[in-house]
Amino acid sequence: MNANSTQSKKLEIPINDAVSRIRFASHSNNLLISSWDSNLRLYDFDASVLRLEAPSQASLLDCCFQDDNDSVAFTAASDGFIRRYDLHSGIIDPVGSHDDMATCIGYSNETCLLITSGFDKKLLSWDVRMKKAFSLSKSLDAETDTMSVSGFLVTVGIGASVHVYDLRNFDKPILSMEPCNGTRLRCVSSIPYAEGFAVGSVDGRVALQVSNSSNSNDIGYTFRCHPRSKDGQHHLASVNDIAFSPLVSGAFVTGDDEGYATIWDARSRKRLVEFPRYSNSVASLSYNHSGQLLAVASSYTYQEAKEIEEPPQVFIHEVDNIDIGSSSARRKR
């Protein structure tokens, strides 16, 4: 199914360099946008207004809200610094820093810890309730490529490997594996309704790993979701981001380097919806808290030398009226 019929809106926000991350707030339709142009932006979708544009001293490589507090955000930056933003006043405070570029950031509402990683091969946790945020450090084997925080768990992608840590016991990972058989990973996303994760690889594959705590029947499988045909040849596009729908259980969306965003049924591994191709790569994806809106960042990603550097754009699609025709992907009641 093609999504030409869905309602969509392009945000009229000039963004001067690549978008690194977009994230909807957990209790509102406020959208956080971090960019390589060193600005953190807060867009209010309901009011159709840019609420905040806060300049920084370095390129912003990731961002997140303080989950239950939509008025506070954090960023990871190319100068290694982790910064806290008061989204009402625009005041920016440093939380601390990595010894090299800080690339990934996430907040655990269950532990009140901010989790960061970067090129210094360290995984850090910060207690941001403290006036001087205290950090615990975990040394990793290599630079972190991607990371996702959900509940008590943080899932880290390093090269072709995934490592899952329990924030209550940071000593060693509770799970380590290579879900795509040695292929480098591009993104990792925690499954919000289950203990598990999905990863996207540079060769167009998605792998899902779901742990079933009620029995020993863990579920794990891999499928190619972004092959393209060019001149009669099979071409594989890197999967840049994955986001799970809060509205439709078993549905998730992927975005690739060819500019396609596609909604899938996790159980049947079938394509449900494909959006019209964007002018740039799909760099980041985010559902709002109700699952009725999907934000798509169309931006070059600095991953491929052949990328066309058109101005980055952010689109928001109304997806609650899309007919999910799969027998296994169903709306949550």
Coordinates of C-alpha atoms in Angstrom, one line a residue:
M1 CA 0.0 0.0 0.0
N2 CA 1.3 3.5 -0.8
A3 CA 0.7 6.4 1.6
N4 CA -0.1 9.1 -0.9
S5 CA -3.5 9.6 0.6
T6 CA -2.3 10.3 4.2
Q7 CA -2.4 13.8 5.6
S8 CA 1.1 15.2 5.8
K9 CA 2.8 18.5 6.7
K10 CA 6.2 19.8 5.9
L11 CA 7.6 21.9 8.7
E12 CA 8.7 25.3 7.5
I13 CA 11.9 25.5 9.5
P14 CA 15.2 26.4 7.9
I15 CA 17.7 23.9 9.0
N16 CA 21.3 24.7 7.9
D17 CA 22.9 21.3 8.2
A18 CA 22.1 17.6 8.5
V19 CA 19.4 16.5 11.0
S20 CA 20.8 14.0 13.5
R21 CA 17.7 13.1 15.5
I22 CA 14.0 13.9 15.8
R23 CA 12.0 12.9 18.9
F24 CA 8.4 13.5 20.0
A25 CA 7.8 14.2 23.6
S26 CA 6.2 11.4 25.8
H27 CA 3.1 13.4 26.7
S28 CA 2.6 16.1 24.1
N29 CA 3.0 16.7 20.3
N30 CA 6.2 18.8 20.8
L31 CA 9.0 17.6 18.5
L32 CA 12.7 17.9 19.4
I33 CA 15.1 18.3 16.4
S34 CA 18.9 18.2 16.8
S35 CA 21.2 19.2 13.9
W36 CA 24.8 19.4 12.8
D37 CA 24.2 23.2 12.5
S38 CA 24.6 23.2 16.4
N39 CA 21.0 24.2 17.0
L40 CA 18.4 22.4 19.1
R41 CA 14.8 23.2 17.9
L42 CA 11.5 22.5 19.6
Y43 CA 8.5 22.5 17.3
D44 CA 4.9 22.5 18.7
F45 CA 2.9 20.6 16.2
D46 CA -0.5 21.4 17.7
A47 CA 0.2 25.2 17.4
S48 CA 2.3 24.9 14.3
V49 CA 5.0 27.1 15.8
L50 CA 8.7 26.8 16.5
R51 CA 8.8 27.3 20.3
L52 CA 12.6 27.3 20.7
E53 CA 15.8 27.5 18.7
A54 CA 18.8 27.2 21.0
P55 CA 22.3 27.5 19.5
S56 CA 25.2 25.5 20.9
Q57 CA 29.0 25.5 20.5
A58 CA 29.2 22.2 18.6
S59 CA 27.3 20.0 16.2
L60 CA 24.5 18.1 17.9
L61 CA 24.6 14.4 17.2
D62 CA 21.7 13.2 19.3
C63 CA 19.0 14.5 21.6
C64 CA 16.3 13.3 24.0
F65 CA 13.6 14.6 26.4
Q66 CA 13.7 13.9 30.1
D67 CA 10.9 11.5 29.7
D68 CA 8.2 12.6 32.1
N69 CA 9.3 16.2 31.9
D70 CA 8.7 17.6 28.4
S71 CA 10.2 20.9 29.4
V72 CA 13.8 19.5 29.8
A73 CA 15.9 18.1 27.0
F74 CA 19.5 16.8 26.6
T75 CA 21.9 16.7 23.7
A76 CA 25.1 14.9 22.8
A77 CA 27.6 16.9 20.8
S78 CA 30.7 16.7 18.7
D79 CA 32.8 18.4 21.3
G80 CA 32.0 15.6 23.7
F81 CA 29.7 17.7 26.0
I82 CA 26.4 16.6 27.3
R83 CA 24.1 19.6 27.7
R84 CA 20.8 20.2 29.5
Y85 CA 18.2 22.6 28.0
D86 CA 15.4 24.3 29.9
L87 CA 12.9 24.4 27.0
H88 CA 10.9 27.2 28.7
S89 CA 13.7 29.6 29.3
G90 CA 16.2 28.4 26.8
I91 CA 18.9 28.2 29.4
I92 CA 21.7 25.7 28.6
D93 CA 23.8 24.0 31.3
P94 CA 26.6 21.4 30.8
V95 CA 26.0 18.1 32.4
G96 CA 29.4 16.7 31.8
S97 CA 31.5 15.4 28.9
H98 CA 33.0 12.5 27.1
D99 CA 36.7 12.4 26.2
D100 CA 35.8 12.4 22.5
M101 CA 32.7 13.0 20.4
A102 CA 29.4 12.2 22.2
T103 CA 27.2 10.4 19.7
C104 CA 24.2 8.8 21.5
I105 CA 21.9 9.8 24.3
G106 CA 18.8 8.4 26.1
Y107 CA 16.9 8.9 29.3
S108 CA 15.6 6.1 31.6
N109 CA 12.5 7.3 33.5
E110 CA 12.6 4.2 35.6
T111 CA 16.0 4.9 37.0
C112 CA 16.1 8.7 36.5
L113 CA 19.5 8.2 34.7
L114 CA 20.7 9.8 31.5
I115 CA 22.7 7.4 29.4
T116 CA 25.3 8.6 26.9
S117 CA 28.0 7.0 24.7
G118 CA 30.5 8.1 22.2
F119 CA 33.8 7.8 20.4
D120 CA 35.8 7.5 23.6
K121 CA 34.5 3.9 23.9
K122 CA 32.6 4.6 27.1
L123 CA 29.0 4.1 28.2
L124 CA 28.2 6.7 30.9
S125 CA 25.2 7.1 33.2
W126 CA 24.4 10.4 34.8
D127 CA 22.1 11.1 37.8
V128 CA 20.7 14.4 36.6
R129 CA 18.8 14.9 39.9
M130 CA 22.1 15.8 41.5
K131 CA 23.4 19.4 41.2
K132 CA 26.6 18.0 39.9
A133 CA 25.6 15.0 37.9
F134 CA 27.3 11.9 39.1
S135 CA 28.4 9.5 36.3
L136 CA 29.1 5.8 36.3
S137 CA 31.4 4.7 33.5
K138 CA 31.5 1.4 31.6
S139 CA 34.4 0.8 29.1
L140 CA 33.4 -0.7 25.8
D141 CA 35.5 -2.5 23.2
A142 CA 35.0 0.1 20.5
E143 CA 33.2 3.3 19.5
T144 CA 29.4 3.2 19.9
D145 CA 27.5 3.4 16.6
T146 CA 23.9 3.4 17.9
M147 CA 22.1 3.1 21.2
S148 CA 18.5 2.8 22.6
V149 CA 17.2 3.2 26.2
S150 CA 14.0 1.6 27.3
G151 CA 13.0 1.1 31.0
F152 CA 15.9 -0.5 32.9
L153 CA 17.7 -1.6 29.7
V154 CA 20.1 0.1 27.4
T155 CA 20.9 -1.6 24.0
V156 CA 24.2 -0.6 22.4
G157 CA 25.3 -1.3 18.8
I158 CA 29.0 -1.6 18.2
G159 CA 30.1 -2.7 14.7
A160 CA 28.1 -5.9 14.0
S161 CA 27.4 -6.6 17.7
V162 CA 24.5 -5.8 20.0
H163 CA 25.1 -5.6 23.8
V164 CA 22.2 -5.2 26.3
Y165 CA 22.9 -3.8 29.7
D166 CA 20.7 -3.7 32.8
L167 CA 21.0 -0.2 34.4
R168 CA 20.6 -1.8 37.8
N169 CA 23.8 -3.9 37.3
F170 CA 26.2 -2.2 34.9
D171 CA 29.0 -4.7 35.3
K172 CA 28.5 -6.8 32.2
P173 CA 25.9 -7.1 29.4
I174 CA 23.0 -9.5 30.0
L175 CA 23.0 -10.3 26.3
S176 CA 25.6 -10.1 23.5
M177 CA 25.0 -11.2 19.9
E178 CA 25.5 -10.5 16.2
P179 CA 22.0 -10.4 14.9
C180 CA 22.9 -9.8 11.2
N181 CA 25.7 -12.4 11.1
G182 CA 28.7 -10.1 11.0
T183 CA 27.2 -7.2 9.0
R184 CA 27.7 -3.8 10.5
L185 CA 24.7 -2.3 12.2
R186 CA 23.4 1.2 11.5
C187 CA 20.6 1.6 14.1
V188 CA 19.1 -0.1 17.1
S189 CA 15.6 0.5 18.6
S190 CA 14.1 -1.0 21.8
I191 CA 10.7 -2.6 21.5
P192 CA 8.4 -0.5 23.7
Y193 CA 5.8 -3.3 24.5
A194 CA 8.2 -6.2 25.0
E195 CA 11.7 -7.0 26.2
G196 CA 13.6 -6.9 23.0
F197 CA 15.0 -4.8 20.2
A198 CA 15.2 -4.4 16.4
V199 CA 18.4 -3.5 14.5
G200 CA 18.9 -2.2 11.0
S201 CA 22.0 -3.0 9.0
V202 CA 24.0 -1.4 6.3
D203 CA 22.9 -4.0 3.8
G204 CA 19.1 -3.4 4.1
R205 CA 18.3 -6.0 6.7
V206 CA 16.2 -5.7 9.9
A207 CA 16.7 -8.2 12.7
L208 CA 14.2 -8.5 15.6
Q209 CA 15.0 -10.2 19.0
V210 CA 12.2 -10.6 21.5
S211 CA 12.5 -12.2 24.9
N212 CA 9.5 -13.9 26.3
S213 CA 9.8 -13.9 30.1
S214 CA 6.8 -16.3 30.6
N215 CA 8.7 -19.1 28.9
S216 CA 11.9 -19.9 27.2
N217 CA 10.6 -19.3 23.7
D218 CA 12.6 -16.3 22.6
I219 CA 11.8 -15.0 19.1
G220 CA 14.5 -13.9 16.7
Y221 CA 14.5 -13.5 13.0
T222 CA 16.1 -11.4 10.2
F223 CA 14.6 -10.3 6.9
R224 CA 15.7 -8.0 4.0
C225 CA 13.4 -5.1 4.1
H226 CA 15.2 -2.5 1.9
P227 CA 16.4 -4.2 -1.3
R228 CA 15.9 -2.0 -4.4
S229 CA 16.2 -2.8 -8.1
K230 CA 18.5 -0.7 -10.2
D231 CA 19.2 -1.5 -13.8
G232 CA 18.0 -5.0 -13.2
Q233 CA 20.4 -5.5 -10.3
H234 CA 19.7 -6.0 -6.6
H235 CA 20.7 -2.9 -4.6
L236 CA 20.7 -2.8 -0.8
A237 CA 20.1 0.4 1.1
S238 CA 21.3 1.0 4.7
V239 CA 18.5 1.1 7.3
N240 CA 19.1 4.4 9.2
D241 CA 16.3 4.3 11.8
I242 CA 13.5 2.1 13.2
A243 CA 10.5 3.3 15.2
F244 CA 7.7 1.2 16.8
S245 CA 4.1 2.3 16.7
P246 CA 2.4 2.9 20.0
L247 CA -1.0 2.6 18.3
V248 CA -0.7 -0.6 16.3
S249 CA 0.9 -3.6 18.1
G250 CA 3.4 -5.4 15.8
A251 CA 3.9 -2.4 13.5
F252 CA 7.2 -0.5 13.0
V253 CA 8.6 1.9 10.5
T254 CA 12.0 1.9 8.9
G255 CA 13.9 4.6 7.0
D256 CA 16.7 4.1 4.5
D257 CA 19.5 5.8 2.6
E258 CA 17.5 5.8 -0.6
G259 CA 14.9 8.1 0.9
Y260 CA 12.1 5.6 1.7
A261 CA 10.1 5.2 4.9
T262 CA 8.1 2.0 5.1
I263 CA 5.7 0.6 7.8
W264 CA 6.0 -3.2 8.4
D265 CA 4.2 -5.9 10.3
A266 CA 6.8 -7.4 12.7
R267 CA 5.1 -10.8 12.8
S268 CA 4.4 -11.5 9.1
R269 CA 7.4 -9.4 7.9
K270 CA 5.1 -7.9 5.3
R271 CA 5.2 -4.3 4.0
L272 CA 2.1 -2.5 5.1
V273 CA 2.7 1.1 3.9
E274 CA 5.4 2.8 1.8
F275 CA 5.6 6.5 1.8
P276 CA 6.5 8.4 -1.4
R277 CA 10.3 8.8 -1.8
Y278 CA 11.9 11.8 0.0
S279 CA 14.5 13.9 -1.7
N280 CA 17.2 13.0 0.9
S281 CA 17.9 9.9 3.0
V282 CA 15.6 9.2 5.8
A283 CA 17.8 10.1 8.8
S284 CA 15.5 9.8 11.7
L285 CA 11.9 8.7 12.6
S286 CA 9.6 9.3 15.6
Y287 CA 6.0 8.4 16.5
N288 CA 4.1 10.7 18.8
H289 CA 2.9 9.3 22.2
S290 CA -0.5 8.2 20.8
G291 CA 0.9 6.7 17.6
Q292 CA -1.3 9.0 15.4
L293 CA 1.6 11.1 14.1
L294 CA 4.8 10.0 12.4
A295 CA 7.7 12.5 12.0
V296 CA 10.2 11.8 9.3
A297 CA 13.5 13.7 8.9
S298 CA 14.7 13.8 5.3
S299 CA 18.3 14.7 5.5
Y300 CA 21.8 13.7 4.2
T301 CA 23.5 11.6 6.9
Y302 CA 27.2 11.9 6.0
Q303 CA 27.2 8.1 5.5
E304 CA 27.6 8.1 1.7
A305 CA 29.8 10.3 -0.4
K306 CA 27.1 10.1 -3.2
E307 CA 24.4 11.8 -1.1
I308 CA 22.7 14.8 -2.6
E309 CA 23.1 17.6 -0.1
E310 CA 19.6 19.2 -0.5
P311 CA 18.4 21.2 2.5
P312 CA 17.1 19.0 5.3
Q313 CA 13.3 18.8 5.8
V314 CA 11.0 17.4 8.5
F315 CA 7.6 16.0 7.6
I316 CA 4.8 14.9 9.9
H317 CA 2.3 12.4 8.7
E318 CA -1.1 11.6 10.2
V319 CA -1.0 7.8 10.3
D320 CA -4.0 6.9 12.4
N321 CA -6.3 6.7 9.3
I322 CA -4.0 4.3 7.5
D323 CA -5.7 0.9 7.0
I324 CA -3.5 -1.7 8.5
G325 CA -4.6 -4.7 6.4
S326 CA -2.5 -7.3 8.1
S327 CA -4.0 -10.1 10.1
S328 CA -1.3 -9.9 12.8
A329 CA -0.8 -6.1 13.1
R330 CA -3.7 -4.8 15.1
R331 CA -4.6 -1.5 16.7
K332 CA -4.2 -1.4 20.4
R333 CA -7.5 -1.1 22.4

